[in-house]
mmCIF file of C-alpha atoms in Angstrom:
data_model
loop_
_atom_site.group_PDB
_atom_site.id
_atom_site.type_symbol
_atom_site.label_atom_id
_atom_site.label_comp_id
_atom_site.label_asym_id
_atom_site.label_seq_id
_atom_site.Cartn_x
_atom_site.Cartn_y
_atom_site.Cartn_z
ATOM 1 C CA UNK A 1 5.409 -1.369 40.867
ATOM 2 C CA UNK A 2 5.835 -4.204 39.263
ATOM 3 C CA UNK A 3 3.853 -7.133 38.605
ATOM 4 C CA UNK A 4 6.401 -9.614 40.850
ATOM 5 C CA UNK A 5 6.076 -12.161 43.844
ATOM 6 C CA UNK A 6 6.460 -9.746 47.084
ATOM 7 C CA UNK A 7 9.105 -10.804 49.947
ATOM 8 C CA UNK A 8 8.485 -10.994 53.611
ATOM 9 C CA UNK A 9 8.186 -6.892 54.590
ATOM 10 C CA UNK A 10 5.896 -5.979 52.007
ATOM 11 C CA UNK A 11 2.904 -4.004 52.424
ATOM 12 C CA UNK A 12 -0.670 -5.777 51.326
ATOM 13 C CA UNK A 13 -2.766 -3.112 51.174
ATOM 14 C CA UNK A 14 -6.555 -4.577 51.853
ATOM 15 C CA UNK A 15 -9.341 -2.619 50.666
ATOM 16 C CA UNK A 16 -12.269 -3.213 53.345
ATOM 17 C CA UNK A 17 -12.375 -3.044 56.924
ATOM 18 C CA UNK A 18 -14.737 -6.035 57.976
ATOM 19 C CA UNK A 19 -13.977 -9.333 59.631
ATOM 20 C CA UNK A 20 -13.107 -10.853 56.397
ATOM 21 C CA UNK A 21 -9.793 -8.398 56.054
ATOM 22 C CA UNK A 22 -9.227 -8.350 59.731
ATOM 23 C CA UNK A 23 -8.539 -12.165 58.947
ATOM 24 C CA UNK A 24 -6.626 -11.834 56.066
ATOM 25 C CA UNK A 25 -4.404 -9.258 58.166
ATOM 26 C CA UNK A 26 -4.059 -11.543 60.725
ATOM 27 C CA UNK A 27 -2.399 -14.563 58.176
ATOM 28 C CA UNK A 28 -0.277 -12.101 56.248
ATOM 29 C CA UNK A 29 1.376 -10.867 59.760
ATOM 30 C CA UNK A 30 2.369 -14.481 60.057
ATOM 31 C CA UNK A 31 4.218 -14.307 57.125
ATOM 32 C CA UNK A 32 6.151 -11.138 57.968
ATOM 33 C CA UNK A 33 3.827 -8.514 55.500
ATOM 34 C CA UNK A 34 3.053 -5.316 56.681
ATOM 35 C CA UNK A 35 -0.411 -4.653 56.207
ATOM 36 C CA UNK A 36 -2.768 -1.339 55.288
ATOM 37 C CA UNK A 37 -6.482 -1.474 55.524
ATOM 38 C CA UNK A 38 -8.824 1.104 53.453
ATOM 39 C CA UNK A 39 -12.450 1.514 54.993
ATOM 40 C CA UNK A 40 -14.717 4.162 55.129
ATOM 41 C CA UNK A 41 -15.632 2.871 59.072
ATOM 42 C CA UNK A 42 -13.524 4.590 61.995
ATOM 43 C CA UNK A 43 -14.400 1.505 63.803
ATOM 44 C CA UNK A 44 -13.734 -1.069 61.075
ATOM 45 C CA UNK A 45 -12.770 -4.190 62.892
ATOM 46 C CA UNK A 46 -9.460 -5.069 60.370
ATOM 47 C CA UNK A 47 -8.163 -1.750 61.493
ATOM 48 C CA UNK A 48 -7.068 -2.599 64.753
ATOM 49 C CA UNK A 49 -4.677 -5.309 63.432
ATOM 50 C CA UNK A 50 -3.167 -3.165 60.777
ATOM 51 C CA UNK A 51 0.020 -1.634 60.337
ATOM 52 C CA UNK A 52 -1.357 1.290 58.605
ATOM 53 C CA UNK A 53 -4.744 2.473 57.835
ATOM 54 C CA UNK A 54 -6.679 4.735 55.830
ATOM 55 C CA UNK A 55 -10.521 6.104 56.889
ATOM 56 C CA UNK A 56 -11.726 7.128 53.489
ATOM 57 C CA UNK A 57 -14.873 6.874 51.037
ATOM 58 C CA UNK A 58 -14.833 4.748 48.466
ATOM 59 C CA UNK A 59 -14.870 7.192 45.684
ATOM 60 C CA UNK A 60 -12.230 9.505 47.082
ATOM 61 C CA UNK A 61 -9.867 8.723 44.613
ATOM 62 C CA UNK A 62 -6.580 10.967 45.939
ATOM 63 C CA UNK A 63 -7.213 8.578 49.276
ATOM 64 C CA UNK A 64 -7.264 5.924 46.941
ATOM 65 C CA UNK A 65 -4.386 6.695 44.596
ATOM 66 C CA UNK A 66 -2.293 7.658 47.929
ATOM 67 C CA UNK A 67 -2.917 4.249 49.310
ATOM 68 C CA UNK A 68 -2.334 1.957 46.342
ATOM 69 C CA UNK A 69 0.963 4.089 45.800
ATOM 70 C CA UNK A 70 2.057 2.882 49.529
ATOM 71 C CA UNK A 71 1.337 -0.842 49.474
ATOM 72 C CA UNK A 72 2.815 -3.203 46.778
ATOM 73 C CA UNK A 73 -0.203 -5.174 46.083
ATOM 74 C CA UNK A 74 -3.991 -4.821 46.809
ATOM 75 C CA UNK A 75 -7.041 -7.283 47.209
ATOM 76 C CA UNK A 76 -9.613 -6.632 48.657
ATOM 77 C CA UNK A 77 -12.484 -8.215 51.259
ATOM 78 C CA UNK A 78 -15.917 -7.810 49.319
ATOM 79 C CA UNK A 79 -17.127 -7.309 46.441
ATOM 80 C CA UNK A 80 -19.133 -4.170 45.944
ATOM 81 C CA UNK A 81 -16.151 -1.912 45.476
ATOM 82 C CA UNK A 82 -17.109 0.284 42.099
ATOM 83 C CA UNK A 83 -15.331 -0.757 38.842
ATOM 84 C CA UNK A 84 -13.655 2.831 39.085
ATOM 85 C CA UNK A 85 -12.384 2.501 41.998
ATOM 86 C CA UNK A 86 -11.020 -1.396 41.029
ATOM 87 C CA UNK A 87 -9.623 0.647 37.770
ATOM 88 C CA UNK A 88 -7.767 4.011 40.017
ATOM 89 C CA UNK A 89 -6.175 1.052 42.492
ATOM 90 C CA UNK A 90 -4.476 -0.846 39.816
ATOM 91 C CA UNK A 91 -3.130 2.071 37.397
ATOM 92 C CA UNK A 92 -1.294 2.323 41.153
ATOM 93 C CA UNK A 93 -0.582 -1.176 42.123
ATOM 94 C CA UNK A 94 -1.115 -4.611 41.434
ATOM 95 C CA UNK A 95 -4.859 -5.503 41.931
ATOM 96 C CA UNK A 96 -5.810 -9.179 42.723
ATOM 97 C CA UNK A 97 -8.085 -10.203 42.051
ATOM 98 C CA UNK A 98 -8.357 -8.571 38.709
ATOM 99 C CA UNK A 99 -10.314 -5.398 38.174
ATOM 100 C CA UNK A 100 -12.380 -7.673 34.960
ATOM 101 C CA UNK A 101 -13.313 -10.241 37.805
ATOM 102 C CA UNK A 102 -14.406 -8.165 40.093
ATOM 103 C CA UNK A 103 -16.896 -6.404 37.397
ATOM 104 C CA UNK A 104 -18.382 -9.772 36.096
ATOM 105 C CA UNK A 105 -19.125 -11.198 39.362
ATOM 106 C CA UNK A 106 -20.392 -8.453 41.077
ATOM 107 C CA UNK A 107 -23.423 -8.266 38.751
ATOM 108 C CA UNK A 108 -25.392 -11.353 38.634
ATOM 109 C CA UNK A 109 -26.809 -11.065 35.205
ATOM 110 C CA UNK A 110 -23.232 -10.642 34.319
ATOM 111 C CA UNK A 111 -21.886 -13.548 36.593
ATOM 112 C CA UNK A 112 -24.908 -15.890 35.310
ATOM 113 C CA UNK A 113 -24.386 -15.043 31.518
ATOM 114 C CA UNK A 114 -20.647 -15.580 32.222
ATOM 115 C CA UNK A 115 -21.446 -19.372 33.950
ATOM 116 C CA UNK A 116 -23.430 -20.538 31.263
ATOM 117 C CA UNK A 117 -20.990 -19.085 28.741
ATOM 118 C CA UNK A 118 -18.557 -21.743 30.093
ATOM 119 C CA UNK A 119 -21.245 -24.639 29.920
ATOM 120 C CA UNK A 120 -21.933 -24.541 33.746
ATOM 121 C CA UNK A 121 -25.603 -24.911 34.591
ATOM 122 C CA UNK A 122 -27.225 -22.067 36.692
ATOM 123 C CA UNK A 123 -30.851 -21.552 37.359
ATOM 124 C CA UNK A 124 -32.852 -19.784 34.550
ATOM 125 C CA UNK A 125 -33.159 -16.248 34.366
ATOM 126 C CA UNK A 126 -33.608 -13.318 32.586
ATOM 127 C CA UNK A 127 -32.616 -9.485 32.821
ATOM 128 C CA UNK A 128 -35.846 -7.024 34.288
ATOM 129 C CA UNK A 129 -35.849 -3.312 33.687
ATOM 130 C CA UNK A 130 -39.700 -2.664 33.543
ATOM 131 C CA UNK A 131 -42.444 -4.132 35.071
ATOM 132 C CA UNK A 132 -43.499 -5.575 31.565
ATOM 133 C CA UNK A 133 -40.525 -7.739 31.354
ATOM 134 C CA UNK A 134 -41.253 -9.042 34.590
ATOM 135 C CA UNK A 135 -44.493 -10.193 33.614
ATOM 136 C CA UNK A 136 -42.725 -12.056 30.449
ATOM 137 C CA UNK A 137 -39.916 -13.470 32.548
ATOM 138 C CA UNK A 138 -42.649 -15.249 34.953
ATOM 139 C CA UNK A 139 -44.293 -16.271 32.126
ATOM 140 C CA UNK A 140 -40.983 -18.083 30.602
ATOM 141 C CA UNK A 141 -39.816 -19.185 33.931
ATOM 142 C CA UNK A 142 -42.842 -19.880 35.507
ATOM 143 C CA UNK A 143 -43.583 -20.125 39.318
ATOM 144 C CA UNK A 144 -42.225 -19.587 41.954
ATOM 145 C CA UNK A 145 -39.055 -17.672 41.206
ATOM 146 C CA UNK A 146 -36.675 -15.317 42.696
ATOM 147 C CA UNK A 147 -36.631 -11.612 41.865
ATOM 148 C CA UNK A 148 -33.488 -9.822 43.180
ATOM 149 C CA UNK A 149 -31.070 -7.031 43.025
ATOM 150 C CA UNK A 150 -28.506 -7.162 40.596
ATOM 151 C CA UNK A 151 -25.760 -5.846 43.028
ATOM 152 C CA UNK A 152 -25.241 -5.532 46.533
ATOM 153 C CA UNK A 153 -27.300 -8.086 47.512
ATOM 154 C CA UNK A 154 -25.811 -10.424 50.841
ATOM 155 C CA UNK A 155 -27.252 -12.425 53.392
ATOM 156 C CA UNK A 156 -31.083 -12.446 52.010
ATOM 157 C CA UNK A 157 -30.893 -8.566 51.602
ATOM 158 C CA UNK A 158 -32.674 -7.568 47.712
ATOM 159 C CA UNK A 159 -34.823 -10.238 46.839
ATOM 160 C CA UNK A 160 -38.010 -11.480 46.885
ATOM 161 C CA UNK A 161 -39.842 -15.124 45.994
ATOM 162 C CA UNK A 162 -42.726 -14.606 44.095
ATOM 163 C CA UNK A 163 -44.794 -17.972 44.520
ATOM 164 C CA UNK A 164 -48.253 -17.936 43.154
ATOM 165 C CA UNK A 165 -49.618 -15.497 40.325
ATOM 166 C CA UNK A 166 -52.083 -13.689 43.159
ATOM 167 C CA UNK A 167 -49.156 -11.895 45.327
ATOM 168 C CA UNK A 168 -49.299 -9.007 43.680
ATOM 169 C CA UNK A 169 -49.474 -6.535 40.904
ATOM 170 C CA UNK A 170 -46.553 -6.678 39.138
ATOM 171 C CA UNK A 171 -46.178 -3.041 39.113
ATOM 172 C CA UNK A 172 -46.067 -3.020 43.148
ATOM 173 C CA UNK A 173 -43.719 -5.759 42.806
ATOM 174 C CA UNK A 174 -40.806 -3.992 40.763
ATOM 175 C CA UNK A 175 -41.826 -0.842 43.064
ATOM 176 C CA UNK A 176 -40.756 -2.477 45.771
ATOM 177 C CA UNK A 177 -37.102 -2.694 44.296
ATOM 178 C CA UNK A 178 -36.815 0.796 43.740
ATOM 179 C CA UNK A 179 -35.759 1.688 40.091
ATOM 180 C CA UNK A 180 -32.602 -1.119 41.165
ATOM 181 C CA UNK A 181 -31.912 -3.327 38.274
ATOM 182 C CA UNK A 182 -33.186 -6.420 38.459
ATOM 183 C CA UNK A 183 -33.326 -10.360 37.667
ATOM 184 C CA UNK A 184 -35.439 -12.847 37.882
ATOM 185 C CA UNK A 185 -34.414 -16.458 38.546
ATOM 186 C CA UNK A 186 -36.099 -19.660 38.538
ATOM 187 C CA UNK A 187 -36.301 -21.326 41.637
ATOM 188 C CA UNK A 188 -34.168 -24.453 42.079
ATOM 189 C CA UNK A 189 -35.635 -27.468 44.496
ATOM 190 C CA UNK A 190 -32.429 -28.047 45.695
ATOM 191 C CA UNK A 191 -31.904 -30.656 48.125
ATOM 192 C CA UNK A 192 -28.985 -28.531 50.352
ATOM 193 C CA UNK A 193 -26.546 -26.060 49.462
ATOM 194 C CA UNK A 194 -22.698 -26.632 49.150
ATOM 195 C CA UNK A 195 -19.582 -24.590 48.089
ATOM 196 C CA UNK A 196 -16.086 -25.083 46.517
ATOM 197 C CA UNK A 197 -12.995 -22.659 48.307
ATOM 198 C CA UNK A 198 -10.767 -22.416 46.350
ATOM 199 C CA UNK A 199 -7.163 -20.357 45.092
ATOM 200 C CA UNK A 200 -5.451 -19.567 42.246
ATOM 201 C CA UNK A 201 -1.936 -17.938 41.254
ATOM 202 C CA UNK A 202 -0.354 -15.641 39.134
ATOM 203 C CA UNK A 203 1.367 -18.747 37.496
ATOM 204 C CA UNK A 204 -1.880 -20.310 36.942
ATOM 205 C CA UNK A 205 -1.362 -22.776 39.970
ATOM 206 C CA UNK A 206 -5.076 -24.104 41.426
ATOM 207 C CA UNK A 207 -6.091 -25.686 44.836
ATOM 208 C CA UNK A 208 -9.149 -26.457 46.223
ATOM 209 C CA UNK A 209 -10.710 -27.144 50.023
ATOM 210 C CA UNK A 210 -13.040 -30.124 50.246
ATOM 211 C CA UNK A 211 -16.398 -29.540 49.442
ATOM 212 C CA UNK A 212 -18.676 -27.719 52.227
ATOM 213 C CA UNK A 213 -22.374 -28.105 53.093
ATOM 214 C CA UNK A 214 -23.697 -25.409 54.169
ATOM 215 C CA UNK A 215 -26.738 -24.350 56.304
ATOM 216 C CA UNK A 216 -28.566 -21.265 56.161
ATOM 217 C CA UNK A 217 -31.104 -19.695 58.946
ATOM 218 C CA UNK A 218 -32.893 -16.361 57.756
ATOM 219 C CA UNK A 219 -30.995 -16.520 54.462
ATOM 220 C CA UNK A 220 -27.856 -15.690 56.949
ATOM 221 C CA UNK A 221 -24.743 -18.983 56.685
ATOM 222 C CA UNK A 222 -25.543 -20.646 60.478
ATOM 223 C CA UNK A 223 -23.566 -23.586 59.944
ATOM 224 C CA UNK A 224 -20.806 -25.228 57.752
ATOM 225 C CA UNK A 225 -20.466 -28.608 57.564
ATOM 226 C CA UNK A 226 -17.088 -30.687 56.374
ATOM 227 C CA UNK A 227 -16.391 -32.992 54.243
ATOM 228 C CA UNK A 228 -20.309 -32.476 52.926
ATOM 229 C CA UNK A 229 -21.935 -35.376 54.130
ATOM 230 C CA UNK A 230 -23.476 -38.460 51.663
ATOM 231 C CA UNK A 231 -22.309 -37.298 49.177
ATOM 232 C CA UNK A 232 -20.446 -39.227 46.112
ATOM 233 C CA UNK A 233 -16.723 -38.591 45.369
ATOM 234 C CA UNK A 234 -17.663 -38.047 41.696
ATOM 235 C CA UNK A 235 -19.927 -35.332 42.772
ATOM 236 C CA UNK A 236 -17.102 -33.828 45.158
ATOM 237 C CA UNK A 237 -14.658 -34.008 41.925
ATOM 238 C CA UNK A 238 -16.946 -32.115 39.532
ATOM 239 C CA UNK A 239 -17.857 -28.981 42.032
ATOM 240 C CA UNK A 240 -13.769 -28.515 42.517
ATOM 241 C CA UNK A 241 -13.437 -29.296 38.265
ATOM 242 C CA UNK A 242 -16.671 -26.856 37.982
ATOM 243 C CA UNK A 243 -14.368 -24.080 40.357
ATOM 244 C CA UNK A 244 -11.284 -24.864 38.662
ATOM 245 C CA UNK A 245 -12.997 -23.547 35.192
ATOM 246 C CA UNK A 246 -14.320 -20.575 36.346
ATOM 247 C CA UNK A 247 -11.114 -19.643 38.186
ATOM 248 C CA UNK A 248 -9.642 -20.297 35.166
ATOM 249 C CA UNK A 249 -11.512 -18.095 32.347
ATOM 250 C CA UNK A 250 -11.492 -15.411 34.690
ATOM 251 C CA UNK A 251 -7.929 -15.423 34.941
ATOM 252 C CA UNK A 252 -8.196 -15.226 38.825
ATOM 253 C CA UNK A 253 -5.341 -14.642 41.106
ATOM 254 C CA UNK A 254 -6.807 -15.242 45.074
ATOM 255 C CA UNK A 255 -9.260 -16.995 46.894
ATOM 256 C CA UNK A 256 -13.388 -17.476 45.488
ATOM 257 C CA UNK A 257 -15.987 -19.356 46.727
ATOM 258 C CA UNK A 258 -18.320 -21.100 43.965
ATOM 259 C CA UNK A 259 -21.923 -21.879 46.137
ATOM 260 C CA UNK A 260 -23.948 -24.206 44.266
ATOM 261 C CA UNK A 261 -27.011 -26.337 44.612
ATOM 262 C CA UNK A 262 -27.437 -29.631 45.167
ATOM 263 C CA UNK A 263 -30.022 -31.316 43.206
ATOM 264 C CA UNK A 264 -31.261 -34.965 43.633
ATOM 265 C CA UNK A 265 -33.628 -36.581 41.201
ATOM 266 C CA UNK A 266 -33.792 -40.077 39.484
ATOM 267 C CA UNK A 267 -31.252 -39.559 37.303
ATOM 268 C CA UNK A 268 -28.768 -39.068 40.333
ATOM 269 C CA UNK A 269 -27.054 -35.911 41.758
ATOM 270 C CA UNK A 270 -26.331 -32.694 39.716
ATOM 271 C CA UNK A 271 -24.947 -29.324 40.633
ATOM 272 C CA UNK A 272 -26.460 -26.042 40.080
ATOM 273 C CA UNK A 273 -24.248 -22.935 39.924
ATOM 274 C CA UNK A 274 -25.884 -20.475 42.269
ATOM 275 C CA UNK A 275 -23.163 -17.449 42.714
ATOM 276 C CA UNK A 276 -19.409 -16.777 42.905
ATOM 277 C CA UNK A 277 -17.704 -14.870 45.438
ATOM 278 C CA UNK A 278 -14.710 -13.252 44.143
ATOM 279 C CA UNK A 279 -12.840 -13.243 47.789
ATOM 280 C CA UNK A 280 -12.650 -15.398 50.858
ATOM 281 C CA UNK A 281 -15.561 -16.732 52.349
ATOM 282 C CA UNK A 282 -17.465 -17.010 55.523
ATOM 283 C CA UNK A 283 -17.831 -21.252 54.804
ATOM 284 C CA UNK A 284 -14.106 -21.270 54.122
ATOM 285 C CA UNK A 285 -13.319 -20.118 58.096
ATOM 286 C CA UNK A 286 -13.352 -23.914 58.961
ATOM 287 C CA UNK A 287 -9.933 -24.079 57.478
ATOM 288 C CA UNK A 288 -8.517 -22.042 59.921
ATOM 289 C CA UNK A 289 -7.976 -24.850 62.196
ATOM 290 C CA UNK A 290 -9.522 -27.618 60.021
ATOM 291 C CA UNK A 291 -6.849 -27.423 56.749
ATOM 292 C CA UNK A 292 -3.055 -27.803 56.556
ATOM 293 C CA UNK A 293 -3.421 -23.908 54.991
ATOM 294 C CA UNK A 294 -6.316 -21.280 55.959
ATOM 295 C CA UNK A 295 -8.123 -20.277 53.524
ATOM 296 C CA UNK A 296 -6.419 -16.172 54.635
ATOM 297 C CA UNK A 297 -2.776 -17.834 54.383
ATOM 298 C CA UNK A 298 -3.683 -19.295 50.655
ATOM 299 C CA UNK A 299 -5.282 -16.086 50.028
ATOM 300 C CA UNK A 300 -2.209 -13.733 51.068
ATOM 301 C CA UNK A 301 0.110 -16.769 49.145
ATOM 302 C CA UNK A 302 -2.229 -16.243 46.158
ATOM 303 C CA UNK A 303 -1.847 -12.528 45.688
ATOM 304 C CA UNK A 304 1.742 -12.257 46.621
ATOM 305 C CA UNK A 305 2.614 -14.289 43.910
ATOM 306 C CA UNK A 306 3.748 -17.454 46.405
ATOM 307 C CA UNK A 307 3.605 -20.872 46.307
ATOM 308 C CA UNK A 308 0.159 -22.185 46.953
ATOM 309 C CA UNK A 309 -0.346 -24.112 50.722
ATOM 310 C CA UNK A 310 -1.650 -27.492 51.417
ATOM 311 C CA UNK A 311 -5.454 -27.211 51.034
ATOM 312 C CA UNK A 312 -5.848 -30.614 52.194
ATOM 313 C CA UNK A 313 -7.776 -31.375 55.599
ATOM 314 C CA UNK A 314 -6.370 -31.872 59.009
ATOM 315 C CA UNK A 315 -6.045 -35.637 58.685
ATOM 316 C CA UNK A 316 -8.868 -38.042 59.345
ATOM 317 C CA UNK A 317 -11.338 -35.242 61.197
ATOM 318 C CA UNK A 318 -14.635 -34.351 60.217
ATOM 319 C CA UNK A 319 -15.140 -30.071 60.633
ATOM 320 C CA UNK A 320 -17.644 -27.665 61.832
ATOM 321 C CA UNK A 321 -17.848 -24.427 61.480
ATOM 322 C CA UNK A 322 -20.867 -22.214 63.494
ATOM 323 C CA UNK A 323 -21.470 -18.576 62.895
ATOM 324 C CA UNK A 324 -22.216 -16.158 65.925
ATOM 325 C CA UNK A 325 -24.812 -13.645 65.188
ATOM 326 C CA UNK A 326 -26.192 -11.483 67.090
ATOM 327 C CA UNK A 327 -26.835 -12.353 70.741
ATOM 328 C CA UNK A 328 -25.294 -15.584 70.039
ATOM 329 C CA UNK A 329 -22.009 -14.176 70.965
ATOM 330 C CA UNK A 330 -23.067 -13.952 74.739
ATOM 331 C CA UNK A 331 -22.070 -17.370 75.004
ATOM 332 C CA UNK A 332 -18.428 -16.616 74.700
ATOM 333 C CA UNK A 333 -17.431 -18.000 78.030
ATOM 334 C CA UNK A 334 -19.221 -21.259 77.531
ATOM 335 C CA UNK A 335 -17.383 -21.499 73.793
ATOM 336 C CA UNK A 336 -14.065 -20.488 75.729
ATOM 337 C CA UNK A 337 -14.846 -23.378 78.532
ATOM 338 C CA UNK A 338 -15.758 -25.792 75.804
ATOM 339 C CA UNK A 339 -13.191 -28.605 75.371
ATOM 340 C CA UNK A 340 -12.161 -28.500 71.464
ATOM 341 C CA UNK A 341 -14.186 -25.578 70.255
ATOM 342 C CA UNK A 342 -11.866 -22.756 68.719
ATOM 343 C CA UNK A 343 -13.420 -19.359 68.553
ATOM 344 C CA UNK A 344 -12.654 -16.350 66.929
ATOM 345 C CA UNK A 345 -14.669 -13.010 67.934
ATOM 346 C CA UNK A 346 -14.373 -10.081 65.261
ATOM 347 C CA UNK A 347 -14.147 -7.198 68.027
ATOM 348 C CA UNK A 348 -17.301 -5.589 66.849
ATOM 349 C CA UNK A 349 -19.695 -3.636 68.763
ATOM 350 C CA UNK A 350 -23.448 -3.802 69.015
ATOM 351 C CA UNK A 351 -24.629 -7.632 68.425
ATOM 352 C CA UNK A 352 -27.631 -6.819 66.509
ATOM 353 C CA UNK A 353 -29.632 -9.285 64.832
ATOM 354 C CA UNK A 354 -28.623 -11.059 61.610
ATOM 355 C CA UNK A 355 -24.668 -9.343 62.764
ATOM 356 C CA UNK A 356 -22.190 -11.957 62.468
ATOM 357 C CA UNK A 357 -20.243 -11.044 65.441
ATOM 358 C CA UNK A 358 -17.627 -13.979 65.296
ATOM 359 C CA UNK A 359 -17.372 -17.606 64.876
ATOM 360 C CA UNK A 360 -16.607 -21.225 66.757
ATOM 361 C CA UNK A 361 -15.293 -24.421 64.769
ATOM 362 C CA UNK A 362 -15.404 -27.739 66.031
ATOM 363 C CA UNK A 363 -12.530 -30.422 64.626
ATOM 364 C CA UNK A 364 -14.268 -33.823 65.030
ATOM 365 C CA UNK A 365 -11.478 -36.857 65.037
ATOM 366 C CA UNK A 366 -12.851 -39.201 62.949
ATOM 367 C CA UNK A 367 -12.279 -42.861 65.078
#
């Protein structure tokens, strides 16, 4: 296969089965692509829109090399594929994004080394493989700070704030973690947290959504505001300029999220480069209904080698988006019955807690 733009009747092959991918299936069936979905979950909720699927571990590599040979380009809907897996798909297929940006942003001492490489100002931090360098990184970064996981980490899941010098023994404390590697950051008094969605092409092409503000509850995304609130236009222009770079030196083809911090002191506002997500993102589903182009259509666009959408806003409207977890979805009827609400429910199972079972946005005309 060749590294070309794809024409309507193409397979995307998606590697992941969650509501992310079911999403993505759903906008690249509106533009006449077939679509196969690799998960290792029987009840994935992307498979029941797909074309074709494939139930299969992640490290069963003749399932993998049999799906990438059927599709004619693969992305994928989260991050924590392994590197060798990102490696078998493309030898098979065009991967996008790339294999090398999946790698350095699925690590955070990686991704954090890679930001400041570019100039970009993250929190402080420092790599912890023993107990003894966590002592010296507290020392250096001083309290409190955040001790996490390395990978895998989501939604709260694999860290820890470490506030005062009497929590604990510091041996208990890396215990905890389980041999995982580790880093410490320091913590940032951010006054709220935003993100830049954004896409890039094959041909180097870059758009970005408006800025979001977005509002956490139990470290889980409960609410997405847009445009973010009071804040300045100049601040608005450097969090896009800050995602354009980054998309940029990782030679990115797709849609990424760039979360950052907010922070406010005398000296004005300044933005602090928290994490990248190297796929779509939950606070990019108000542009399902809220932008000229979803966030899923620019994505599909992006990695088909298309012309980038209109990322600009529905004109003159204010946007909310609300995430349902857990019992939350029992209120489906109401959101149904609700004049200008717009939900989309995932077809998942049990609503446990912390689940995010679907999600309602609300497109506020601005008068």
């Amino acid at each position: 296969m060749t590294d070309m733009s794809l024409t309507p009747g193409s397979t995307l092959g998606i590697v992941g089965g969650g509501q992310l991918g079911r999403m993505i299936a759903l906008a690249a069936a509106n533009y006449g692509l077939k679509v196969h979905v690799y998960a290792p979950d029987a009840t994935s909720p992307a498979f029941d829109v797909a074309a074709e699927t494939t139930c299969a571990a992640y490290d069963d590599s003749d399932a993998l090399a049999r799906f990438a040979a059927s599709v004619d380009v693969v992305t994928y809907e989260f991050e924590n594929i392994p590197r060798e897996t990102a490696d078998l798909l493309a030898r098979h297929a065009p991967l996008r994004p790339s294999a090398d940006a999946l790698s350095t942003t699925q690590d955070r001492l990686s991704e954090k080394s890679f930001i400041n490489g570019l100039g970009i100002a993250t929190a402080p931090f420092r790599q912890i493989d023993t107990p003894d360098d966590l002592a010296r990184a507290l020392e250096a970064i001083g309290l409190p700070a955040v001790l996490k996981t390395r990978r895998f980490g989501y939604d709260g899941k694999g860290q820890r704030i470490i506030r005062t010098a009497e929590e604990g023994d510091r041996n208990a404390i890396f215990a905890e973690f389980g041999g995982a590697p580790l880093i410490l950051e320091g913590f940032v008094p951010f006054e709220r947290e935003v993100s830049v969605v954004a896409a890039r092409s094959p041909d180097g092409s870059f758009a970005a959504f408006d800025l979001c503000e977005n509002e956490h509850r139990d470290h889980i995304l409960a609410l997405t505001r847009v445009p973010a609130p009071n804040l300045s236009e100049e601040t608005a222009r450097k969090a896009v300029e800050i995602a354009r770079r980054i998309a940029e030196a990782l030679d990115y083809v797709g849609i990424l999220a760039v979360e950052m911090f907010l922070v406010r002191d005398e000296a004005g506002e300044h933005l602090i480069v928290n994490e990248i997500a190297p796929r779509v993102h939950n606070s990019g589903h108000w542009t399902i209904e809220g932008a000229v182009t979803s966030q899923f259509a620019q994505h599909v666009r992006a990695v088909c080698g298309w012309p980038l959408g209109d990322a600009s806003r529905v004109a003159r409207a204010s946007v909310e988006m609300q995430n349902l977890i857990g019992d939350d979805i029992d209120a489906w009827q109401a959101l149904l019955a609700e004049p200008g609400a717009h939900l989309h429910l995932y077809g998942k199972g049990d609503a446990r807690p912390g689940r995010k079972m679907g999600h309602v946005t609300r497109v506020i005309p601005v008068v």
